[in-house]
Structures are given as C-alpha cells and as structure tokens.
Amino acid sequence: MVDIISELSAKFETELQNIKNSEELENIRVSYLGKKGSVTAAMKEMGKLSAEEKKEFGQKINLLKNTVADRISAKKDEIAALELQKEIDKVPEFDISLPEHFDQGSYHPITLVQRQCETIFKSMGFTVEDYSEVVTDYECFEAVNIPKYHPARDMQDTYYLENGQLLKSQTTAAQNAIYKKYRKQLIENGTPIKAIFPGRCFRNEATDACHENTFFQMEGVMVGKDISISNLIYFMKTMLSEVFRRDIKVRLRPGFFPFVEPGFELDINCLNCGGKGCPSCKHSGWLELCPCGMVHPKVLEEGGIDPEKYTGFAFGLGLTRLAMMKYGIKDIRDLNSGNLSSLAQFTDDEQ
C-alpha cells in the first residue's frame, strides 16, 4: 500500500507540471481529491489493513492529501497570475506622460441667447431677477389681470399641483413681486423700475415642430413717469439689433393680452429675405416675435403703484423662439433632444 502512495505522488507531480489553465487544474483536483478521486479511493482501502499498517499508511496518505491540496492551491495562484498578465499584455501601450485630451463643452443655444440678452439689458440699466418655477394662482393670474373665468386657467393649459399651486405658464407671474420689490425707490426717489426676469415656463401642450410643453421666456418691464410706447420700441429694437448683429426693423400690431393695455404683437423684419417676402415669413416680410404693450392699470395697482402717476411697458420675449431664429433651428424639439453632437456647434464664439 505504501507503494501506491509513492506512485500517486509521482503521477500527480508529472500531471501537475503539464497543467496550462484553470480548467485543467480543476480536472486534476477532482481526479485526486474528489469523491471518486485516486487519493480518496486509497484512503478507503485503510479498512483492509492491520492496526499497525493503518497507522503508517494513514500518516502517509494524509500527508499526500495535504501535499496535493497545497500544490494545487499554489498552481492556481500561478495560473491566475499568468492569465492576468496575458490580459494586461493585450492592452495597447499608453504613455501616461502624454497631455490629456479634454472634450470642449458648449452652452445650450437657449442659454447663449439668454446670457446675451441679459448682458444687453444690464448695459441699459436693467436688473436681472430670478423667480420660482412654482407659483400661486394669484401670482400667475389674478395679479396680472387674468380673472377666474379666463381660458388660461383651464386645466388643459396649466399644470396644477396638489397643494393648489401651479407650474408657472408665463414669466408674467413675477411682475407683481417685482413691482412690490422696487416700488419704494420708484415712489421715494423717482428711480424707474427696470427689470428683466428670464425663466422656464410650462404649458400642457402637445409637442410638434413649433410647440413644447416646456419653454423659456424673458419678461421685461419698465415703470416710471412718462414711460411710453416709444420707450418700448427703442429698447426692443436695440436689444434685437445686438442679438442679430444687424439693424433690425420692428413693428407693432394690435394684440390682446390681459396684463397690457394697449397690447401689441411685436414683429421683426424677416431675417431671411430682409422684408422682401419668402416662405419663412409666409411672404409677408415679417416674423412674429413677442407680445408686449403698456402695463395695464390694474396690474400696476396690484403691485402698489398708482397708475395715475406712473406708466410702464412690459414684454414677454420667447427665448426658445429667439434661439431658433438666431441659429436657424427649424424644429423646437431639437433643442431638448440631448443630441450633444448637434448642440456642441453652439459656442461662446456665436455671441
């Protein structure tokens, strides 16, 4: 029986030297230490031996069992290291001393237009205000002369929240707060209120090439003594000429908006044909840009300003539409597509 142990040991060492991968190593482990393995089978033969033979054989077979297990464990580590090195060798060489390449980021076209408009208006003495996207019914409607029966209050047009508040459907919702914030300096110092407040708006609309349920506006107001429509035209024309880097002609058409009286639609000369008429402007020579007008007396009163002493203008400029005009974007959905390769073409150089 002792000879059997010597034979198993010699056979194991020979086979172990020829092992090349983890699968072969597992097979040899099973063939020696498994339930039907050679070492296991030899241990079962101990029952046929005398007590004296069992003692000697038991010591040697247990030593062989432990040796086989240790040698297999060491071989396993050796093979794992070799396999890891093979994977490492497959990786292309990389010089860590080379300068790292960074992809250049870019601003979204709406952000570019908003930043440019803010810069222009600040240069003309306007402050830039921020306002919450969640507002009250009073702020969005009642404070700006939109009564309870107005269609804009319909659930189909406005996103109402469970707590009674709503997602603002227009930046006009900030007007009342702006008037109350600056009315003291207007009344006591005679300093006109001049503010713009860009923001995101939400309306329950189906999306198509010209409409989105989320869009960006920039509200602008100026309130003081003897503010007139000519002031409105001047500031809008100046801003647009700076944005498009060319002289922009504007015109006002009558329009109805509850928060202004009189109200207008501000059009600009078609950017494609220069007013001659083309498919882009439906051969009219003009493009509709934004609603505007003189602030309604009731809106001033709600803001704590006497409409008998002060007048003002307001406009609601669609930043989304302005960005589409400036950059020649045909489909509004492209602005929210998240297509980085498309949006990356717009950089600060565009300004």
Short mmCIF file of C-alpha atoms in Angstrom, two decimals:
data_model
loop_
_atom_site.label_atom_id
_atom_site.label_comp_id
_atom_site.label_asym_id
_atom_site.label_seq_id
_atom_site.Cartn_x
_atom_site.Cartn_y
_atom_site.Cartn_z
CA MET A 1 0.00 0.00 0.00
CA VAL A 2 2.91 2.33 0.66
CA ASP A 3 4.00 1.80 -2.93
CA ILE A 4 0.58 3.04 -4.06
CA ILE A 5 1.19 6.33 -2.27
CA SER A 6 4.57 6.77 -3.95
CA GLU A 7 3.04 6.02 -7.35
CA LEU A 8 0.20 8.51 -6.80
CA SER A 9 2.64 11.20 -5.68
CA ALA A 10 4.90 10.73 -8.71
CA LYS A 11 1.94 10.63 -11.11
CA PHE A 12 0.43 13.77 -9.57
CA GLU A 13 3.68 15.75 -9.90
CA THR A 14 4.03 14.74 -13.54
CA GLU A 15 0.47 15.73 -14.40
CA LEU A 16 0.71 18.98 -12.43
CA GLN A 17 3.72 20.11 -14.45
CA ASN A 18 1.70 19.81 -17.66
CA ILE A 19 -1.24 21.90 -16.42
CA LYS A 20 -1.72 25.06 -18.55
CA ASN A 21 -5.03 26.61 -17.45
CA SER A 22 -7.60 26.77 -14.66
CA GLU A 23 -9.90 24.24 -16.28
CA GLU A 24 -7.19 21.57 -16.46
CA LEU A 25 -6.22 22.31 -12.86
CA GLU A 26 -9.78 21.77 -11.68
CA ASN A 27 -9.92 18.46 -13.52
CA ILE A 28 -6.77 17.18 -11.78
CA ARG A 29 -8.10 18.31 -8.40
CA VAL A 30 -11.25 16.28 -8.91
CA SER A 31 -9.28 13.25 -10.18
CA TYR A 32 -7.22 13.14 -6.97
CA LEU A 33 -9.28 14.76 -4.21
CA GLY A 34 -12.83 14.36 -5.46
CA LYS A 35 -15.29 11.78 -4.08
CA LYS A 36 -14.10 9.29 -6.67
CA GLY A 37 -10.53 10.59 -6.83
CA SER A 38 -7.36 8.47 -6.53
CA VAL A 39 -6.35 9.74 -3.08
CA THR A 40 -9.88 9.36 -1.76
CA ALA A 41 -10.07 5.80 -3.08
CA ALA A 42 -6.72 4.92 -1.48
CA MET A 43 -7.92 6.21 1.89
CA LYS A 44 -10.91 3.89 1.70
CA GLU A 45 -8.53 0.91 1.46
CA MET A 46 -7.32 1.53 5.01
CA GLY A 47 -10.09 -0.69 6.31
CA LYS A 48 -8.36 -3.75 4.87
CA LEU A 49 -5.12 -3.13 6.76
CA SER A 50 -3.98 -4.23 10.19
CA ALA A 51 -3.83 -1.75 13.03
CA GLU A 52 -0.07 -1.31 12.67
CA GLU A 53 -0.29 -0.87 8.88
CA LYS A 54 -3.19 1.60 9.26
CA LYS A 55 -1.06 3.90 11.41
CA GLU A 56 1.81 4.11 8.91
CA PHE A 57 -0.44 4.22 5.86
CA GLY A 58 -2.77 6.78 7.41
CA GLN A 59 0.06 9.20 8.13
CA LYS A 60 1.45 8.92 4.61
CA ILE A 61 -1.91 9.13 2.80
CA ASN A 62 -2.93 12.21 4.83
CA LEU A 63 0.44 13.79 4.05
CA LEU A 64 -0.14 13.09 0.35
CA LYS A 65 -3.65 14.54 0.54
CA ASN A 66 -2.39 17.76 2.14
CA THR A 67 0.53 17.98 -0.28
CA VAL A 68 -1.78 17.59 -3.29
CA ALA A 69 -4.14 20.28 -1.93
CA ASP A 70 -1.27 22.71 -1.24
CA ARG A 71 0.36 22.13 -4.63
CA ILE A 72 -2.97 22.67 -6.41
CA SER A 73 -3.56 25.90 -4.47
CA ALA A 74 -0.10 27.20 -5.37
CA LYS A 75 -0.59 26.21 -9.01
CA LYS A 76 -3.94 28.01 -9.02
CA ASP A 77 -2.27 31.26 -7.93
CA GLU A 78 0.45 30.76 -10.54
CA ILE A 79 -2.07 30.24 -13.35
CA ALA A 80 -4.17 33.23 -12.22
CA ALA A 81 -1.09 35.45 -12.36
CA LEU A 82 -0.22 34.18 -15.85
CA GLU A 83 -3.78 34.71 -17.11
CA LEU A 84 -3.84 38.24 -15.67
CA GLN A 85 -0.55 39.04 -17.38
CA LYS A 86 -1.98 37.80 -20.69
CA GLU A 87 -4.91 40.22 -20.32
CA ILE A 88 -2.52 43.04 -19.46
CA ASP A 89 -0.38 42.24 -22.50
CA LYS A 90 -3.45 42.62 -24.72
CA VAL A 91 -3.91 46.25 -23.64
CA PRO A 92 -2.25 48.73 -26.03
CA GLU A 93 0.67 50.61 -24.58
CA PHE A 94 -0.22 54.03 -23.22
CA ASP A 95 2.19 56.79 -22.40
CA ILE A 96 0.89 58.41 -19.21
CA SER A 97 3.18 61.39 -19.78
CA LEU A 98 1.19 62.46 -22.86
CA PRO A 99 -1.08 65.51 -22.36
CA GLU A 100 -4.69 64.60 -21.59
CA HIS A 101 -7.39 65.42 -24.13
CA PHE A 102 -10.49 67.19 -22.85
CA ASP A 103 -13.63 67.50 -24.95
CA GLN A 104 -14.64 71.13 -25.15
CA GLY A 105 -18.04 71.78 -23.66
CA SER A 106 -20.57 74.23 -25.00
CA TYR A 107 -23.57 76.18 -23.79
CA HIS A 108 -27.07 75.31 -24.93
CA PRO A 109 -28.31 77.76 -27.61
CA ILE A 110 -31.10 78.97 -25.31
CA THR A 111 -28.53 79.66 -22.59
CA LEU A 112 -26.37 81.56 -25.08
CA VAL A 113 -29.28 83.75 -26.15
CA GLN A 114 -30.39 84.33 -22.56
CA ARG A 115 -26.89 85.34 -21.45
CA GLN A 116 -26.56 87.70 -24.39
CA CYS A 117 -29.93 89.32 -23.71
CA GLU A 118 -29.07 89.72 -20.03
CA THR A 119 -25.78 91.41 -20.92
CA ILE A 120 -27.51 93.79 -23.32
CA PHE A 121 -30.27 94.77 -20.91
CA LYS A 122 -27.86 95.21 -18.00
CA SER A 123 -25.89 97.63 -20.16
CA MET A 124 -29.13 99.62 -20.50
CA GLY A 125 -29.71 99.80 -16.75
CA PHE A 126 -31.98 96.78 -16.21
CA THR A 127 -31.60 94.39 -13.29
CA VAL A 128 -31.80 90.63 -13.84
CA GLU A 129 -34.25 88.96 -11.47
CA ASP A 130 -34.84 85.29 -10.68
CA TYR A 131 -38.20 83.80 -9.76
CA SER A 132 -39.60 80.43 -8.70
CA GLU A 133 -40.99 77.97 -11.24
CA VAL A 134 -43.76 77.05 -8.77
CA VAL A 135 -46.13 79.95 -8.14
CA THR A 136 -49.55 80.68 -6.73
CA ASP A 137 -52.75 81.20 -8.67
CA TYR A 138 -52.68 84.83 -7.55
CA GLU A 139 -49.19 85.47 -8.91
CA CYS A 140 -49.77 83.78 -12.25
CA PHE A 141 -53.28 85.04 -12.92
CA GLU A 142 -55.10 87.40 -10.56
CA ALA A 143 -52.17 89.79 -10.03
CA VAL A 144 -51.79 90.28 -13.79
CA ASN A 145 -55.45 90.89 -14.58
CA ILE A 146 -56.42 87.37 -15.61
CA PRO A 147 -59.79 86.75 -13.91
CA LYS A 148 -61.09 83.40 -12.76
CA TYR A 149 -63.11 82.79 -15.91
CA HIS A 150 -60.15 83.30 -18.27
CA PRO A 151 -59.39 80.28 -20.54
CA ALA A 152 -55.75 80.23 -19.41
CA ARG A 153 -56.92 78.86 -16.07
CA ASP A 154 -58.27 75.75 -17.75
CA MET A 155 -56.67 72.53 -16.51
CA GLN A 156 -55.88 71.70 -20.12
CA ASP A 157 -53.48 74.65 -20.35
CA THR A 158 -51.91 74.84 -16.88
CA TYR A 159 -50.18 72.26 -14.69
CA TYR A 160 -51.82 72.49 -11.27
CA LEU A 161 -50.20 70.86 -8.24
CA GLU A 162 -51.97 69.00 -5.44
CA ASN A 163 -51.27 71.79 -2.95
CA GLY A 164 -53.13 74.34 -5.09
CA GLN A 165 -50.01 75.92 -6.55
CA LEU A 166 -49.03 75.58 -10.19
CA LEU A 167 -46.10 75.50 -12.57
CA LYS A 168 -45.90 78.99 -13.99
CA SER A 169 -47.26 79.14 -17.52
CA GLN A 170 -45.71 82.57 -18.18
CA THR A 171 -42.91 84.71 -16.76
CA THR A 172 -45.56 87.42 -16.23
CA ALA A 173 -46.16 85.63 -12.92
CA ALA A 174 -43.16 87.52 -11.49
CA GLN A 175 -44.42 91.01 -12.35
CA ASN A 176 -46.33 91.60 -9.13
CA ALA A 177 -43.36 90.65 -6.95
CA ILE A 178 -41.00 92.86 -8.97
CA TYR A 179 -43.29 95.89 -8.63
CA LYS A 180 -43.57 95.39 -4.88
CA LYS A 181 -39.80 94.92 -4.57
CA TYR A 182 -38.88 98.19 -6.29
CA ARG A 183 -41.93 100.45 -5.79
CA LYS A 184 -40.37 102.21 -2.79
CA GLN A 185 -37.39 103.50 -4.78
CA LEU A 186 -39.77 104.47 -7.59
CA ILE A 187 -42.09 106.45 -5.33
CA GLU A 188 -39.49 107.98 -2.98
CA ASN A 189 -36.57 108.53 -5.37
CA GLY A 190 -38.26 108.62 -8.75
CA THR A 191 -36.00 105.78 -9.96
CA PRO A 192 -37.76 103.86 -12.74
CA ILE A 193 -38.31 100.15 -12.30
CA LYS A 194 -36.25 98.43 -15.00
CA ALA A 195 -36.04 94.67 -14.73
CA ILE A 196 -35.91 91.51 -16.78
CA PHE A 197 -36.68 88.07 -15.39
CA PRO A 198 -35.91 85.06 -17.58
CA GLY A 199 -37.28 81.66 -16.65
CA ARG A 200 -38.70 78.31 -17.62
CA CYS A 201 -42.42 78.02 -18.28
CA PHE A 202 -44.75 75.05 -18.55
CA ARG A 203 -47.93 74.51 -20.54
CA ASN A 204 -49.99 71.41 -21.13
CA GLU A 205 -49.49 71.31 -24.90
CA ALA A 206 -48.84 68.56 -27.41
CA THR A 207 -45.34 68.79 -28.84
CA ASP A 208 -44.67 69.44 -32.50
CA ALA A 209 -42.13 71.34 -34.59
CA CYS A 210 -43.29 74.67 -33.13
CA HIS A 211 -44.60 73.80 -29.65
CA GLU A 212 -43.15 72.27 -26.48
CA ASN A 213 -44.67 71.77 -23.03
CA THR A 214 -41.53 73.32 -21.52
CA PHE A 215 -40.09 76.52 -22.93
CA PHE A 216 -38.11 79.58 -21.89
CA GLN A 217 -39.22 83.21 -21.75
CA MET A 218 -37.77 86.52 -20.68
CA GLU A 219 -40.17 89.02 -19.19
CA GLY A 220 -39.14 92.66 -19.17
CA VAL A 221 -40.74 95.68 -17.52
CA MET A 222 -40.02 99.37 -17.20
CA VAL A 223 -42.23 101.55 -15.00
CA GLY A 224 -41.78 105.22 -14.24
CA LYS A 225 -43.10 108.65 -15.13
CA ASP A 226 -44.00 109.33 -18.74
CA ILE A 227 -42.94 105.89 -20.00
CA SER A 228 -44.42 105.41 -23.47
CA ILE A 229 -44.61 103.03 -26.40
CA SER A 230 -41.62 104.77 -27.97
CA ASN A 231 -39.52 103.59 -25.00
CA LEU A 232 -40.69 100.04 -25.62
CA ILE A 233 -39.76 100.21 -29.30
CA TYR A 234 -36.34 101.70 -28.54
CA PHE A 235 -35.29 99.06 -26.02
CA MET A 236 -36.60 96.14 -28.08
CA LYS A 237 -35.00 97.39 -31.29
CA THR A 238 -31.68 97.98 -29.53
CA MET A 239 -31.68 94.53 -27.94
CA LEU A 240 -32.61 92.71 -31.16
CA SER A 241 -30.04 94.56 -33.24
CA GLU A 242 -27.36 93.49 -30.76
CA VAL A 243 -28.53 89.86 -30.73
CA PHE A 244 -28.62 89.50 -34.51
CA ARG A 245 -25.68 91.86 -35.16
CA ARG A 246 -27.55 93.81 -37.77
CA ASP A 247 -30.06 96.62 -37.90
CA ILE A 248 -33.45 95.12 -37.09
CA LYS A 249 -36.68 96.76 -38.11
CA VAL A 250 -39.65 96.24 -35.81
CA ARG A 251 -43.34 96.93 -35.99
CA LEU A 252 -46.26 96.70 -33.59
CA ARG A 253 -49.60 95.11 -34.41
CA PRO A 254 -52.64 95.33 -32.15
CA GLY A 255 -52.99 92.32 -29.87
CA PHE A 256 -55.00 91.42 -26.79
CA PHE A 257 -53.26 90.38 -23.59
CA PRO A 258 -54.99 90.91 -20.21
CA PHE A 259 -51.91 92.36 -18.49
CA VAL A 260 -51.27 95.17 -21.01
CA GLU A 261 -53.43 97.97 -22.42
CA PRO A 262 -52.93 98.71 -25.23
CA GLY A 263 -51.43 95.36 -26.21
CA PHE A 264 -49.31 94.56 -29.25
CA GLU A 265 -47.61 91.81 -31.16
CA LEU A 266 -44.05 92.83 -31.91
CA ASP A 267 -42.83 91.68 -35.33
CA ILE A 268 -39.34 91.91 -36.77
CA ASN A 269 -38.24 92.20 -40.37
CA CYS A 270 -37.71 88.70 -41.81
CA LEU A 271 -34.11 87.64 -41.25
CA ASN A 272 -34.01 85.51 -44.38
CA CYS A 273 -35.38 87.85 -47.01
CA GLY A 274 -34.90 91.25 -45.38
CA GLY A 275 -38.60 92.04 -45.74
CA LYS A 276 -38.99 91.14 -49.41
CA GLY A 277 -41.12 88.08 -48.69
CA CYS A 278 -40.19 84.39 -48.57
CA PRO A 279 -41.61 81.04 -47.36
CA SER A 280 -40.12 81.58 -43.87
CA CYS A 281 -42.26 84.69 -43.31
CA LYS A 282 -45.14 83.40 -45.45
CA HIS A 283 -44.25 86.12 -47.96
CA SER A 284 -45.27 88.85 -45.52
CA GLY A 285 -41.74 90.15 -44.91
CA TRP A 286 -42.29 89.98 -41.12
CA LEU A 287 -41.81 87.43 -38.33
CA GLU A 288 -43.90 87.42 -35.16
CA LEU A 289 -41.65 87.64 -32.10
CA CYS A 290 -43.35 88.51 -28.83
CA PRO A 291 -46.38 90.04 -27.08
CA CYS A 292 -45.89 93.41 -25.43
CA GLY A 293 -47.65 96.62 -24.51
CA MET A 294 -48.25 99.21 -21.83
CA VAL A 295 -48.76 97.71 -18.37
CA HIS A 296 -52.46 97.54 -17.53
CA PRO A 297 -53.51 99.98 -14.76
CA LYS A 298 -54.98 97.12 -12.71
CA VAL A 299 -51.63 95.30 -12.79
CA LEU A 300 -49.87 98.42 -11.52
CA GLU A 301 -52.46 98.83 -8.77
CA GLU A 302 -51.97 95.22 -7.64
CA GLY A 303 -48.26 95.98 -7.37
CA GLY A 304 -48.90 99.03 -5.19
CA ILE A 305 -48.17 101.59 -7.93
CA ASP A 306 -50.51 104.47 -8.75
CA PRO A 307 -51.41 104.21 -12.48
CA GLU A 308 -52.43 107.88 -12.43
CA LYS A 309 -48.81 108.87 -11.74
CA TYR A 310 -46.81 106.13 -13.38
CA THR A 311 -46.89 104.19 -16.62
CA GLY A 312 -44.79 101.38 -17.95
CA PHE A 313 -44.28 98.82 -20.66
CA ALA A 314 -43.89 95.05 -20.49
CA PHE A 315 -42.87 92.38 -22.95
CA GLY A 316 -42.69 88.59 -22.90
CA LEU A 317 -39.84 87.51 -25.14
CA GLY A 318 -39.72 83.84 -26.10
CA LEU A 319 -36.08 82.82 -25.64
CA THR A 320 -36.78 79.50 -27.32
CA ARG A 321 -38.15 81.21 -30.41
CA LEU A 322 -35.33 83.77 -30.37
CA ALA A 323 -32.72 80.99 -30.25
CA MET A 324 -34.38 79.23 -33.18
CA MET A 325 -34.32 82.46 -35.19
CA LYS A 326 -30.72 83.29 -34.31
CA TYR A 327 -29.30 79.86 -35.07
CA GLY A 328 -31.63 78.77 -37.86
CA ILE A 329 -33.14 75.85 -35.92
CA LYS A 330 -36.23 74.54 -37.72
CA ASP A 331 -37.69 72.13 -35.13
CA ILE A 332 -38.17 73.20 -31.50
CA ARG A 333 -37.78 69.58 -30.37
CA ASP A 334 -34.13 69.64 -31.44
CA LEU A 335 -33.42 71.99 -28.53
CA ASN A 336 -34.43 69.34 -25.99
CA SER A 337 -33.17 66.29 -27.87
CA GLY A 338 -29.96 65.98 -25.84
CA ASN A 339 -28.02 65.41 -29.06
CA LEU A 340 -24.58 66.60 -27.97
CA SER A 341 -23.06 66.46 -31.44
CA SER A 342 -25.76 68.83 -32.64
CA LEU A 343 -25.71 71.18 -29.64
CA ALA A 344 -21.89 71.29 -29.48
CA GLN A 345 -21.74 73.51 -32.56
CA PHE A 346 -23.03 76.43 -30.49
CA THR A 347 -20.21 78.07 -28.53
CA ASP A 348 -19.50 81.41 -26.92
CA ASP A 349 -17.98 82.46 -30.24
CA GLU A 350 -21.53 82.62 -31.58
CA GLN A 351 -22.05 85.68 -29.44
#
